[in-house]
Short mmCIF file of C-alpha atoms and ligand atoms in Angstrom, two decimals:
data_model
loop_
_atom_site.label_atom_id
_atom_site.label_comp_id
_atom_site.label_asym_id
_atom_site.label_seq_id
_atom_site.Cartn_x
_atom_site.Cartn_y
_atom_site.Cartn_z
CA UNK A 115 117.35 87.03 95.92
CA UNK A 116 117.15 86.26 92.23
CA UNK A 117 120.16 87.79 90.57
CA UNK A 118 121.38 85.16 88.14
CA UNK A 119 118.67 85.81 85.59
CA UNK A 120 119.96 89.29 84.88
CA UNK A 121 123.14 88.43 83.00
CA UNK A 122 123.55 91.00 80.19
CA UNK A 123 119.90 90.87 79.36
CA UNK A 124 119.57 94.58 78.64
CA UNK A 125 117.64 94.98 75.43
CA UNK A 126 118.43 97.49 72.76
CA UNK A 127 116.95 100.88 73.48
CA UNK A 128 113.16 101.15 73.38
CA UNK A 129 111.80 103.07 70.41
CA UNK A 130 110.00 106.29 71.26
CA UNK A 131 106.56 106.64 69.62
CA UNK A 132 106.61 109.04 66.68
CA UNK A 133 105.45 112.65 66.94
CA UNK A 134 104.75 114.88 63.96
CA UNK A 135 105.20 118.09 65.86
CA UNK A 136 108.43 119.94 65.09
CA UNK A 137 109.82 122.05 67.91
CA UNK A 138 111.35 125.48 67.33
CA UNK A 139 115.07 125.87 67.58
CA UNK A 140 116.24 126.86 71.04
CA UNK A 141 117.42 130.48 70.95
CA UNK A 142 118.10 131.56 74.54
CA UNK A 143 121.32 131.52 76.61
CA UNK A 144 123.65 128.50 76.67
CA UNK A 145 122.99 125.89 79.37
CA UNK A 146 125.96 126.96 81.52
CA UNK A 147 124.78 130.54 81.59
CA UNK A 148 121.33 129.44 82.71
CA UNK A 149 122.94 127.50 85.55
CA UNK A 150 124.83 130.60 86.61
CA UNK A 151 121.66 132.69 86.71
CA UNK A 152 120.00 129.91 88.64
CA UNK A 153 122.73 130.03 91.29
CA UNK A 154 122.75 133.81 91.55
CA UNK A 155 119.22 135.02 91.00
CA UNK A 156 116.75 132.23 91.75
CA UNK A 157 115.72 131.07 95.21
CA UNK A 158 117.77 128.04 96.25
CA UNK A 159 114.69 126.56 97.92
CA UNK A 160 113.45 125.56 94.47
CA UNK A 161 115.26 122.27 94.03
CA UNK A 162 115.58 120.60 90.68
CA UNK A 163 115.25 117.04 89.44
CA UNK A 164 118.19 115.06 87.99
CA UNK A 165 121.99 115.33 88.29
CA UNK A 166 122.01 117.51 85.21
CA UNK A 167 118.70 119.37 85.42
CA UNK A 168 116.68 119.58 82.23
CA UNK A 169 116.44 122.80 80.26
CA UNK A 170 113.08 122.55 78.48
CA UNK A 171 111.76 125.16 76.11
CA UNK A 172 108.75 123.80 74.29
CA UNK A 173 105.88 121.41 74.81
CA UNK A 174 103.25 119.73 72.68
CA UNK A 175 100.57 117.52 74.25
CA UNK A 176 102.44 114.70 76.10
CA UNK A 177 105.83 115.78 74.73
CA UNK A 178 108.51 118.14 76.00
CA UNK A 179 111.54 119.38 74.05
CA UNK A 180 114.87 120.43 75.54
CA UNK A 181 117.41 123.01 74.43
CA UNK A 182 119.26 120.46 72.33
CA UNK A 183 116.09 119.33 70.57
CA UNK A 184 115.70 116.10 72.55
CA UNK A 185 112.14 114.92 72.98
CA UNK A 186 110.77 113.53 76.24
CA UNK A 187 107.57 111.72 77.13
CA UNK A 188 106.26 113.75 80.03
CA UNK A 189 104.71 111.41 82.61
CA UNK A 190 104.69 113.97 85.40
CA UNK A 191 102.90 116.85 83.64
CA UNK A 192 104.56 119.68 85.57
CA UNK A 193 103.46 117.88 88.74
CA UNK A 194 100.02 116.62 87.73
CA UNK A 195 99.14 119.99 86.25
CA UNK A 196 99.14 119.71 82.46
CA UNK A 197 95.83 117.90 82.32
CA UNK A 198 94.82 118.04 78.66
CA UNK A 199 98.26 118.36 77.05
CA UNK A 200 101.04 120.92 76.73
CA UNK A 201 99.85 123.89 74.66
CA UNK A 202 96.62 122.05 73.83
CA UNK A 203 95.59 123.77 70.56
CA UNK A 204 92.01 124.61 71.61
CA UNK A 205 92.96 125.94 75.02
CA UNK A 206 95.80 127.93 73.47
CA UNK A 207 93.53 129.52 70.87
CA UNK A 208 90.94 130.39 73.53
CA UNK A 209 93.64 132.02 75.67
CA UNK A 210 95.10 133.91 72.70
CA UNK A 211 91.70 135.34 71.77
CA UNK A 212 91.03 136.47 75.33
CA UNK A 213 94.54 137.87 75.62
CA UNK A 214 93.69 140.29 72.82
CA UNK A 215 90.28 141.13 74.31
CA UNK A 216 90.62 141.65 78.08
CA UNK A 217 93.06 140.35 80.69
CA UNK A 218 91.99 141.81 83.95
CA UNK A 219 89.26 143.81 85.61
CA UNK A 220 89.20 142.32 89.13
CA UNK A 221 85.95 141.48 90.89
CA UNK A 222 84.60 144.98 91.47
CA UNK A 223 83.05 144.72 87.96
CA UNK A 224 81.34 141.93 86.11
CA UNK A 225 82.87 140.31 83.07
CA UNK A 226 81.27 137.51 81.10
CA UNK A 227 83.78 134.69 81.46
CA UNK A 228 83.65 134.30 85.25
CA UNK A 229 79.89 133.77 85.02
CA UNK A 230 80.15 131.38 82.11
CA UNK A 231 82.89 129.49 83.90
CA UNK A 232 81.20 129.32 87.32
CA UNK A 233 78.11 127.86 85.67
CA UNK A 234 80.10 125.37 83.63
CA UNK A 235 82.39 124.25 86.47
CA UNK A 236 79.56 123.72 88.94
CA UNK A 237 77.63 121.70 86.35
CA UNK A 238 80.33 119.04 86.92
CA UNK A 239 79.65 118.98 90.67
CA UNK A 240 76.73 117.48 92.59
CA UNK A 241 74.32 119.49 94.72
CA UNK A 242 74.85 121.34 97.00
CA UNK A 243 78.37 122.18 95.73
CA UNK A 244 77.41 125.13 93.55
CA UNK A 245 79.23 128.24 94.79
CA UNK A 246 82.71 129.05 93.48
CA UNK A 247 85.51 131.24 94.81
CA UNK A 248 88.39 131.43 92.34
CA UNK A 249 91.97 131.81 93.51
CA UNK A 250 95.41 131.46 91.92
CA UNK A 251 96.99 128.40 93.53
CA UNK A 252 96.15 125.26 95.43
CA UNK A 253 97.68 126.54 98.65
CA UNK A 254 95.49 129.60 98.45
CA UNK A 255 92.42 127.45 97.79
CA UNK A 256 93.15 125.26 100.82
CA UNK A 257 93.87 128.31 102.97
CA UNK A 258 90.47 129.63 102.04
CA UNK A 259 88.78 126.27 102.65
CA UNK A 260 90.29 126.15 106.17
CA UNK A 261 89.23 129.70 106.76
CA UNK A 262 85.66 128.99 105.65
CA UNK A 263 85.48 125.81 107.77
CA UNK A 264 86.47 127.82 110.83
CA UNK A 265 84.15 130.73 110.10
CA UNK A 266 81.21 128.54 109.27
CA UNK A 267 81.47 126.11 112.20
CA UNK A 268 82.90 128.66 114.66
CA UNK A 269 85.27 125.84 115.64
CA UNK A 270 88.99 125.87 115.16
CA UNK A 271 90.49 122.40 114.84
CA UNK A 272 91.16 120.77 111.50
CA UNK A 273 92.27 117.20 110.95
CA UNK A 274 94.38 115.95 108.07
CA UNK A 275 96.04 112.62 107.29
CA UNK A 276 99.70 111.72 107.75
CA UNK A 277 101.55 111.93 104.48
CA UNK A 278 99.16 114.55 103.09
CA UNK A 279 100.30 117.55 101.07
CA UNK A 280 97.88 120.46 101.05
CA UNK A 281 100.24 123.35 100.33
CA UNK A 282 103.24 125.29 101.53
CA UNK A 283 101.61 128.51 102.79
CA UNK A 284 101.86 129.15 106.54
CA UNK A 285 98.21 128.15 107.07
CA UNK A 286 98.21 124.98 104.95
CA UNK A 287 101.63 123.91 106.17
CA UNK A 288 99.84 122.84 109.33
CA UNK A 289 97.82 120.35 107.30
CA UNK A 290 100.74 119.18 105.20
CA UNK A 291 102.26 116.14 106.84
CA UNK A 292 105.45 115.36 104.93
CA UNK A 293 108.62 116.09 106.88
CA UNK A 294 110.48 117.44 103.86
CA UNK A 295 108.18 120.45 103.69
CA UNK A 296 108.14 121.33 107.37
CA UNK A 297 110.22 124.30 108.54
CA UNK A 298 111.20 125.14 112.07
CA UNK A 299 108.79 127.99 112.54
CA UNK A 300 105.60 127.99 114.56
CA UNK A 301 102.88 126.39 112.46
CA UNK A 302 100.00 124.00 112.66
CA UNK A 303 98.08 125.73 115.43
CA UNK A 304 94.72 123.94 115.51
CA UNK A 305 95.86 121.24 113.10
CA UNK A 306 96.05 117.54 113.99
CA UNK A 307 97.00 114.58 111.86
CA UNK A 308 95.73 111.03 111.81
CA UNK A 309 98.40 108.41 111.87
CA UNK A 310 98.24 105.28 109.79
CA UNK A 311 99.85 102.84 112.15
CA UNK A 312 99.80 100.04 109.65
CA UNK A 313 100.61 101.98 106.57
CA UNK A 314 103.45 99.74 105.51
CA UNK A 315 101.74 96.53 106.38
CA UNK A 316 98.71 97.80 104.57
CA UNK A 317 100.62 98.85 101.52
CA UNK A 318 102.43 95.61 101.37
CA UNK A 319 99.51 93.30 101.56
CA UNK A 320 98.24 95.51 98.72
CA UNK A 321 94.99 95.86 100.53
CA UNK A 322 93.35 98.75 98.87
CA UNK A 323 94.11 97.32 95.47
CA UNK A 324 90.42 96.63 95.38
CA UNK A 325 90.04 100.27 94.53
CA UNK A 326 92.78 100.13 91.96
CA UNK A 327 92.74 97.80 89.03
CA UNK A 328 95.74 95.59 89.55
CA UNK A 329 94.86 91.94 89.80
CA UNK A 330 95.43 90.19 93.08
CA UNK A 331 93.70 87.28 94.73
CA UNK A 332 90.18 88.30 95.60
CA UNK A 333 90.22 86.35 98.85
CA UNK A 334 93.26 88.26 100.02
CA UNK A 335 91.55 91.44 98.95
CA UNK A 336 88.39 90.82 100.95
CA UNK A 337 90.32 89.83 104.06
CA UNK A 338 92.66 92.75 103.92
CA UNK A 339 90.20 95.43 102.94
CA UNK A 340 88.01 94.69 105.95
CA UNK A 341 90.94 94.51 108.33
CA UNK A 342 92.60 97.61 106.94
CA UNK A 343 89.52 99.74 107.22
CA UNK A 344 89.20 98.87 110.91
CA UNK A 345 92.80 99.87 111.47
CA UNK A 346 92.44 103.15 109.62
CA UNK A 347 89.21 104.19 111.27
CA UNK A 348 90.53 103.24 114.74
CA UNK A 349 93.43 105.62 114.16
CA UNK A 350 90.97 108.30 113.16
CA UNK A 351 88.98 107.75 116.35
CA UNK A 352 92.18 107.85 118.33
CA UNK A 353 92.92 111.34 116.99
CA UNK A 354 89.36 112.43 117.79
CA UNK A 355 89.70 111.02 121.31
CA UNK A 356 93.11 112.45 122.07
CA UNK A 357 93.97 115.50 119.98
CA UNK A 358 90.94 117.69 119.40
CA UNK A 359 88.08 119.23 121.38
CA UNK A 360 84.52 117.87 121.27
CA UNK A 361 83.67 120.04 118.31
CA UNK A 362 85.92 120.60 115.34
CA UNK A 363 86.00 122.81 112.26
CA UNK A 364 86.69 120.08 109.76
CA UNK A 365 88.68 117.40 108.05
CA UNK A 366 90.64 117.58 104.80
CA UNK A 367 91.90 114.68 102.70
CA UNK A 368 93.02 113.94 99.18
CA UNK A 369 91.01 111.06 97.67
CA UNK A 370 94.36 109.50 96.73
CA UNK A 371 97.47 111.02 98.33
CA UNK A 372 99.60 112.57 95.61
CA UNK A 373 102.91 113.76 97.01
CA UNK A 374 102.97 110.72 99.30
CA UNK A 375 103.15 108.46 96.23
CA UNK A 376 99.61 107.54 95.12
CA UNK A 377 98.62 106.25 98.54
CA UNK A 378 95.05 104.95 98.66
CA UNK A 379 92.73 104.18 101.54
CA UNK A 380 90.59 101.15 102.15
CA UNK A 381 87.08 101.24 100.81
CA UNK A 382 84.67 102.98 103.21
CA UNK A 383 87.40 104.73 105.18
CA UNK A 384 86.52 108.22 103.96
CA UNK A 385 82.81 107.50 104.28
CA UNK A 386 83.18 106.56 107.95
CA UNK A 387 85.63 109.39 108.63
CA UNK A 388 83.23 111.94 107.11
CA UNK A 389 80.48 110.69 109.39
CA UNK A 390 82.67 110.98 112.50
CA UNK A 391 83.70 114.51 111.51
CA UNK A 392 80.13 115.62 110.96
CA UNK A 393 79.12 114.16 114.33
CA UNK A 394 81.67 116.57 115.81
CA UNK A 395 80.17 119.55 114.00
CA UNK A 396 82.95 119.65 111.43
CA UNK A 397 82.80 119.94 107.66
CA UNK A 398 84.59 117.73 105.15
CA UNK A 399 86.98 119.09 102.55
CA UNK A 400 88.12 117.08 99.55
CA UNK A 401 91.43 118.28 98.11
CA UNK A 402 90.95 117.47 94.42
CA UNK A 403 94.07 119.34 93.34
CA UNK A 404 95.58 116.14 91.88
CA UNK A 405 92.63 113.75 91.66
CA UNK A 406 90.12 116.04 89.96
CA UNK A 407 89.12 116.58 86.33
CA UNK A 408 88.79 112.95 85.33
CA UNK A 409 92.26 111.75 86.23
CA UNK A 410 91.04 108.76 88.24
CA UNK A 411 89.18 107.56 85.16
CA UNK A 412 86.10 105.99 86.67
CA UNK A 413 84.88 109.34 87.99
CA UNK A 414 85.37 113.02 87.30
CA UNK A 415 86.20 113.75 90.96
CA UNK A 416 88.20 111.65 93.40
CA UNK A 417 85.59 111.93 96.16
CA UNK A 418 83.08 110.09 93.95
CA UNK A 419 85.34 107.02 94.02
CA UNK A 420 84.73 106.92 97.80
CA UNK A 421 80.97 107.39 97.62
CA UNK A 422 81.01 110.63 99.61
CA UNK A 423 79.91 114.21 98.97
CA UNK A 424 82.20 116.74 100.66
CA UNK A 425 81.12 120.15 101.95
CA UNK A 426 84.00 121.90 100.21
CA UNK A 427 86.20 120.85 97.29
CA UNK A 428 89.46 122.55 96.43
CA UNK A 429 90.75 122.52 92.86
CA UNK A 430 94.04 123.61 91.31
CA UNK A 431 96.78 122.24 89.02
CA UNK A 432 94.84 120.43 86.25
CA UNK A 433 92.03 123.00 86.40
CA UNK A 434 94.04 125.35 84.16
CA UNK A 435 96.36 122.93 82.28
CA UNK A 436 99.27 124.96 83.63
CA UNK A 437 97.62 128.37 83.75
CA UNK A 438 97.84 129.65 87.35
CA UNK A 439 94.32 129.30 88.70
CA UNK A 440 92.49 127.41 91.42
CA UNK A 441 89.07 127.22 93.02
CA UNK A 442 87.12 126.53 96.17
CA UNK A 443 83.65 125.16 95.52
CA UNK A 444 81.21 124.84 98.38
CA UNK A 445 77.60 125.17 99.45
CA UNK A 446 75.65 128.40 99.54
CA UNK A 447 75.59 128.30 103.35
CA UNK A 448 79.29 127.77 103.83
CA UNK A 449 80.14 130.34 101.17
CA UNK A 450 78.01 132.94 102.92
CA UNK A 451 80.11 132.58 106.08
CA UNK A 452 82.82 134.45 104.24
CA UNK A 453 80.44 137.27 103.38
CA UNK A 454 80.18 138.46 106.99
CA UNK A 455 82.98 140.78 106.04
CA UNK A 456 85.03 141.51 102.95
CA UNK A 457 87.44 138.94 101.56
CA UNK A 458 89.30 139.89 98.46
CA UNK A 459 91.59 138.34 95.87
CA UNK A 460 92.91 140.60 93.10
CA UNK A 461 93.60 138.03 90.40
CA UNK A 462 91.18 135.24 91.27
CA UNK A 463 88.67 134.63 88.48
CA UNK A 464 90.35 136.90 85.94
CA UNK A 465 88.85 136.94 82.43
CA UNK A 466 91.90 135.11 81.12
CA UNK A 467 91.85 132.38 83.79
CA UNK A 468 88.13 131.76 83.36
CA UNK A 469 88.42 131.42 79.60
CA UNK A 470 91.29 128.96 80.04
CA UNK A 471 89.37 127.02 82.69
CA UNK A 472 86.33 126.71 80.45
CA UNK A 473 88.45 125.60 77.48
CA UNK A 474 90.10 122.94 79.65
CA UNK A 475 86.68 121.55 80.65
CA UNK A 476 85.67 121.51 76.98
CA UNK A 477 88.89 119.74 76.00
CA UNK A 478 88.39 117.06 78.68
CA UNK A 479 84.93 116.37 77.27
CA UNK A 480 85.71 116.71 73.57
CA UNK A 481 88.88 114.63 73.74
CA UNK A 482 87.24 112.00 75.98
CA UNK A 483 90.03 112.36 78.53
CA UNK A 484 88.26 110.85 81.52
CA UNK A 485 87.55 107.70 79.54
CA UNK A 486 91.11 107.76 78.20
CA UNK A 487 92.44 108.02 81.76
CA UNK A 488 90.45 104.95 82.69
CA UNK A 489 91.45 102.88 79.66
CA UNK A 490 95.06 103.90 79.32
CA UNK A 491 95.55 104.12 83.10
CA UNK A 492 94.17 100.64 83.69
CA UNK A 493 96.31 99.29 80.87
CA UNK A 494 99.36 100.98 82.38
CA UNK A 495 98.61 99.58 85.87
CA UNK A 496 98.31 96.06 84.48
CA UNK A 497 101.49 96.37 82.42
CA UNK A 498 103.42 97.83 85.36
CA UNK A 499 102.09 95.02 87.57
CA UNK A 500 104.03 92.64 85.30
CA UNK A 501 107.22 94.50 86.22
CA UNK A 502 106.25 94.18 89.88
CA UNK A 503 105.96 90.42 89.41
CA UNK A 504 109.25 90.26 87.52
CA UNK A 505 111.49 92.46 89.67
CA UNK A 506 112.09 92.00 93.38
CA UNK A 507 112.72 95.75 93.77
CA UNK A 508 109.31 96.78 92.46
CA UNK A 509 107.42 96.48 95.71
CA UNK A 510 104.05 97.84 94.74
CA UNK A 511 102.11 99.18 91.78
CA UNK A 512 99.01 101.08 92.76
CA UNK A 513 96.69 103.89 91.82
CA UNK A 514 93.66 104.59 89.75
CA UNK A 515 93.35 105.90 86.22
CA UNK A 516 96.34 108.08 85.38
CA UNK A 517 97.34 108.60 89.02
CA UNK A 518 99.89 105.83 89.52
CA UNK A 519 102.60 105.00 92.05
CA UNK A 520 105.40 102.43 91.66
CA UNK A 521 107.09 101.85 95.00
CA UNK A 522 110.71 100.68 95.03
CA UNK A 523 112.00 98.38 97.77
CA UNK A 524 115.15 96.45 98.62
CA UNK A 525 113.08 93.24 98.55
CA UNK A 526 109.47 92.24 98.86
CA UNK A 527 109.91 90.58 102.27
CA UNK A 528 111.49 93.41 104.22
CA UNK A 529 109.68 96.14 102.23
CA UNK A 530 112.48 98.58 103.09
CA UNK A 531 112.73 101.49 100.67
CA UNK A 532 115.37 100.97 98.00
CA UNK A 533 118.34 103.24 98.87
CA UNK A 534 118.10 106.68 97.31
CA UNK A 535 121.17 106.41 95.09
CA UNK A 536 119.86 103.17 93.56
CA UNK A 537 116.42 104.62 92.84
CA UNK A 538 118.05 107.75 91.46
CA UNK A 539 120.05 105.74 88.94
CA UNK A 540 116.98 103.88 87.67
CA UNK A 541 115.17 107.19 87.39
CA UNK A 542 118.08 108.93 85.61
CA UNK A 543 118.27 106.00 83.17
CA UNK A 544 114.56 106.43 82.36
CA UNK A 545 115.15 110.13 81.72
CA UNK A 546 118.12 109.33 79.47
CA UNK A 547 115.87 107.00 77.48
CA UNK A 548 113.32 109.83 77.12
CA UNK A 549 110.79 109.25 79.91
CA UNK A 550 110.18 111.82 82.65
CA UNK A 551 108.75 110.37 85.86
CA UNK A 552 107.99 112.03 89.20
CA UNK A 553 109.02 110.99 92.70
CA UNK A 554 107.08 110.80 95.95
CA UNK A 555 106.75 109.14 99.32
CA UNK A 556 108.41 109.71 102.65
CA UNK A 557 111.74 108.38 101.36
CA UNK A 558 111.19 109.53 97.79
CA UNK A 559 110.93 105.80 97.09
CA UNK A 560 107.88 105.90 94.86
CA UNK A 561 107.88 106.71 91.17
CA UNK A 562 104.88 108.90 90.37
CA UNK A 563 103.24 108.59 86.98
CA UNK A 564 100.61 111.27 86.42
CA UNK A 565 100.90 112.30 82.78
CA UNK A 566 98.80 114.61 80.66
CA UNK A 567 95.56 112.67 80.22
CA UNK A 568 96.05 112.53 76.44
CA UNK A 569 98.68 109.78 76.48
CA UNK A 570 97.93 106.55 74.62
CA UNK A 571 98.75 102.84 74.85
CA UNK A 572 101.81 103.21 72.60
CA UNK A 573 103.22 105.68 75.11
CA UNK A 574 102.51 103.14 77.85
CA UNK A 575 104.28 100.35 75.95
CA UNK A 576 107.27 102.61 75.46
CA UNK A 577 107.29 103.58 79.15
CA UNK A 578 107.09 99.98 80.34
CA UNK A 579 109.89 98.99 77.99
CA UNK A 580 112.06 101.85 79.23
CA UNK A 581 111.35 101.04 82.87
CA UNK A 582 112.02 97.37 82.19
CA UNK A 583 115.40 98.23 80.65
CA UNK A 584 116.28 100.56 83.54
CA UNK A 585 115.33 97.85 86.05
CA UNK A 586 117.39 95.24 84.19
CA UNK A 587 120.38 97.56 84.28
CA UNK A 588 119.79 97.96 87.99
CA UNK A 589 119.78 94.19 88.50
CA UNK A 590 123.03 93.89 86.56
CA UNK A 591 124.65 96.55 88.73
CA UNK A 592 123.42 94.74 91.84
CA UNK A 593 124.68 91.38 90.55
CA UNK A 594 128.11 92.86 89.77
CA UNK A 595 128.56 94.10 93.35
C1 LIG B 887 97.03 117.73 96.82
C2 LIG B 887 97.61 119.11 96.74
N1 LIG B 887 97.00 120.13 97.34
C3 LIG B 887 97.48 121.37 97.30
C4 LIG B 887 98.65 121.66 96.64
C5 LIG B 887 99.17 123.07 96.63
O1 LIG B 887 99.02 123.63 95.36
P1 LIG B 887 99.94 124.87 94.89
O2 LIG B 887 101.31 124.35 94.68
O3 LIG B 887 99.24 125.33 93.63
O4 LIG B 887 99.87 125.90 95.97
C6 LIG B 887 99.33 120.63 95.99
C7 LIG B 887 100.61 120.90 95.28
O5 LIG B 887 101.38 120.02 94.98
C8 LIG B 887 98.81 119.32 96.05
O6 LIG B 887 99.44 118.30 95.46
C1 LIG B 888 92.82 88.34 87.21
O1 LIG B 888 93.18 87.06 87.68
C2 LIG B 888 92.26 86.05 87.34
C3 LIG B 888 92.69 84.77 88.01
O2 LIG B 888 94.09 84.58 87.96
C4 LIG B 888 92.20 85.94 85.81
O3 LIG B 888 91.27 84.98 85.43
C5 LIG B 888 91.78 87.29 85.24
O4 LIG B 888 91.78 87.26 83.85
C6 LIG B 888 92.72 88.39 85.71
N1 LIG B 888 92.21 89.68 85.28
C7 LIG B 888 92.99 90.60 84.72
C8 LIG B 888 92.33 91.87 84.36
O5 LIG B 888 94.18 90.42 84.50
C1 LIG B 889 85.76 95.71 95.51
O1 LIG B 889 85.28 96.64 94.56
C2 LIG B 889 84.04 96.34 93.97
C3 LIG B 889 83.69 97.48 93.04
O2 LIG B 889 84.78 97.91 92.32
C4 LIG B 889 82.95 96.16 95.04
O3 LIG B 889 81.77 95.74 94.42
C5 LIG B 889 83.40 95.12 96.06
O4 LIG B 889 82.46 95.03 97.09
C6 LIG B 889 84.74 95.51 96.63
N1 LIG B 889 85.22 94.50 97.58
C7 LIG B 889 85.48 94.77 98.85
C8 LIG B 889 86.00 93.65 99.65
O5 LIG B 889 85.35 95.87 99.34
C1 LIG B 890 87.39 106.68 121.66
O1 LIG B 890 86.49 107.02 122.72
C2 LIG B 890 85.30 106.26 122.71
C3 LIG B 890 84.37 106.84 123.77
O2 LIG B 890 85.02 107.01 124.98
C4 LIG B 890 85.65 104.80 122.94
O3 LIG B 890 84.47 104.01 122.91
C5 LIG B 890 86.59 104.32 121.84
O4 LIG B 890 87.00 103.00 122.12
C6 LIG B 890 87.79 105.21 121.75
N1 LIG B 890 88.55 104.80 120.57
C7 LIG B 890 89.87 104.93 120.46
C8 LIG B 890 90.49 104.40 119.22
O5 LIG B 890 90.55 105.44 121.30
#
């Protein structure tokens, strides 16, 4: 355990990149009054980050401003949702214009923007994924995808992966496989999960780093990737052999697990899994709620990084840059299964949502955000990998593009998660230095970095400096014990 190095080495505070935007003055209730309302009138199930939760009132691109005028670099983007930047000027103008023109008609009439948007959105997807059903949230989209899989195949069972998050609605909660979100009510009828027996071993030999960009020995990579894939696919077969009937409705997976802390799979795993599912009469659903819209950098959709074409994709979060909207995109055949009878959604595909969705797609293209995710994300992964090499407690740095996980451990040999209170302090210190980071993983042991895709290398340098300082402080606390 290398503690001696950390004697009072904390550098002076990192300098936040400049920002010309001037936030308005905060004019609402005092902080304490907000807290009181929170306690009395807002559901206690909505838990907040940080010992003293933030009170934010304005945003501009990658920046957030609090009630006291403090500026923060937002590396969590309202949970991977602000894709092109807070209040992106073009998206905001498009929304404002539509707001004055027409908000809502519902789907019993035609309005132009749903048609324009459906055409534009599907132009980003390969054949035969050309039919769109718009909803309002990711949970709703996954509910609908499950429903369609069952209607279309006339089978019932759906498989998901351990550690997955697909939503909190009663239907999707059966697919979600993170203990924190489970409640003691009947759920998950017809849902089975695939276990990753070797998940820790696999993470720790940094196997799948082949599909990320962090540099490790290529020999190790080859050895581990082959071995890991066998292990993963054997687990998949085990579920097929033991937990489901001969024919199934489908399989759903995120291309990179989000809530679980940017967990990746070995190359070819999804490809082989898709084949096994289709042999059983099932269809394959790619949950692109976090990985879609260019975030992985190399590709516009996460499934493309695995060389597969799903039968259904579900989209939410980044699709609307924070506007509540989501989508299920599928084939003509599968979509028609839902037309056997009526299925209705009042708000889905509203004129306002469709205009926002189209403006977001334009902004991704015009601002070159997929390319930026690749360049800035790769740079960030490589810079963070230096912290992994420097600090014993940084167990793993992984991800792709601007979908990054930094896993904290007690030490690299045992790979045990760093105790919660120690991670919390590092995380609070980052916040106090102006950097907002997310959390994920079974033990909340992984820092999640999934910023608006407009961040730049200066923001990365600042982040790495801040994290470095927070980690040095941590080492000093540990040495003083
Ligand atoms: C991968 C994934 N799918 C689905 C959902 C559910 O989306 P929503 O919160 O919009 O219902 C989430 C939300 O975090 C998610 O991360
Ligand atoms: C990866 O490591 C090799 C060998 O150590 C080195 O030559 C190469 O420049 C590294 N690549 C990156 C992107 O750091
Ligand atoms: C690693 O990734 C590259 C493409 O990024 C691929 O060509 C190579 O075959 C992969 N290696 C293994 C062991 O899968
Ligand atoms: C699943 O069943 C098949 C056919 O009986 C068998 O060949 C295979 O070894 C089994 N795999 C697992 C992981 O149980």
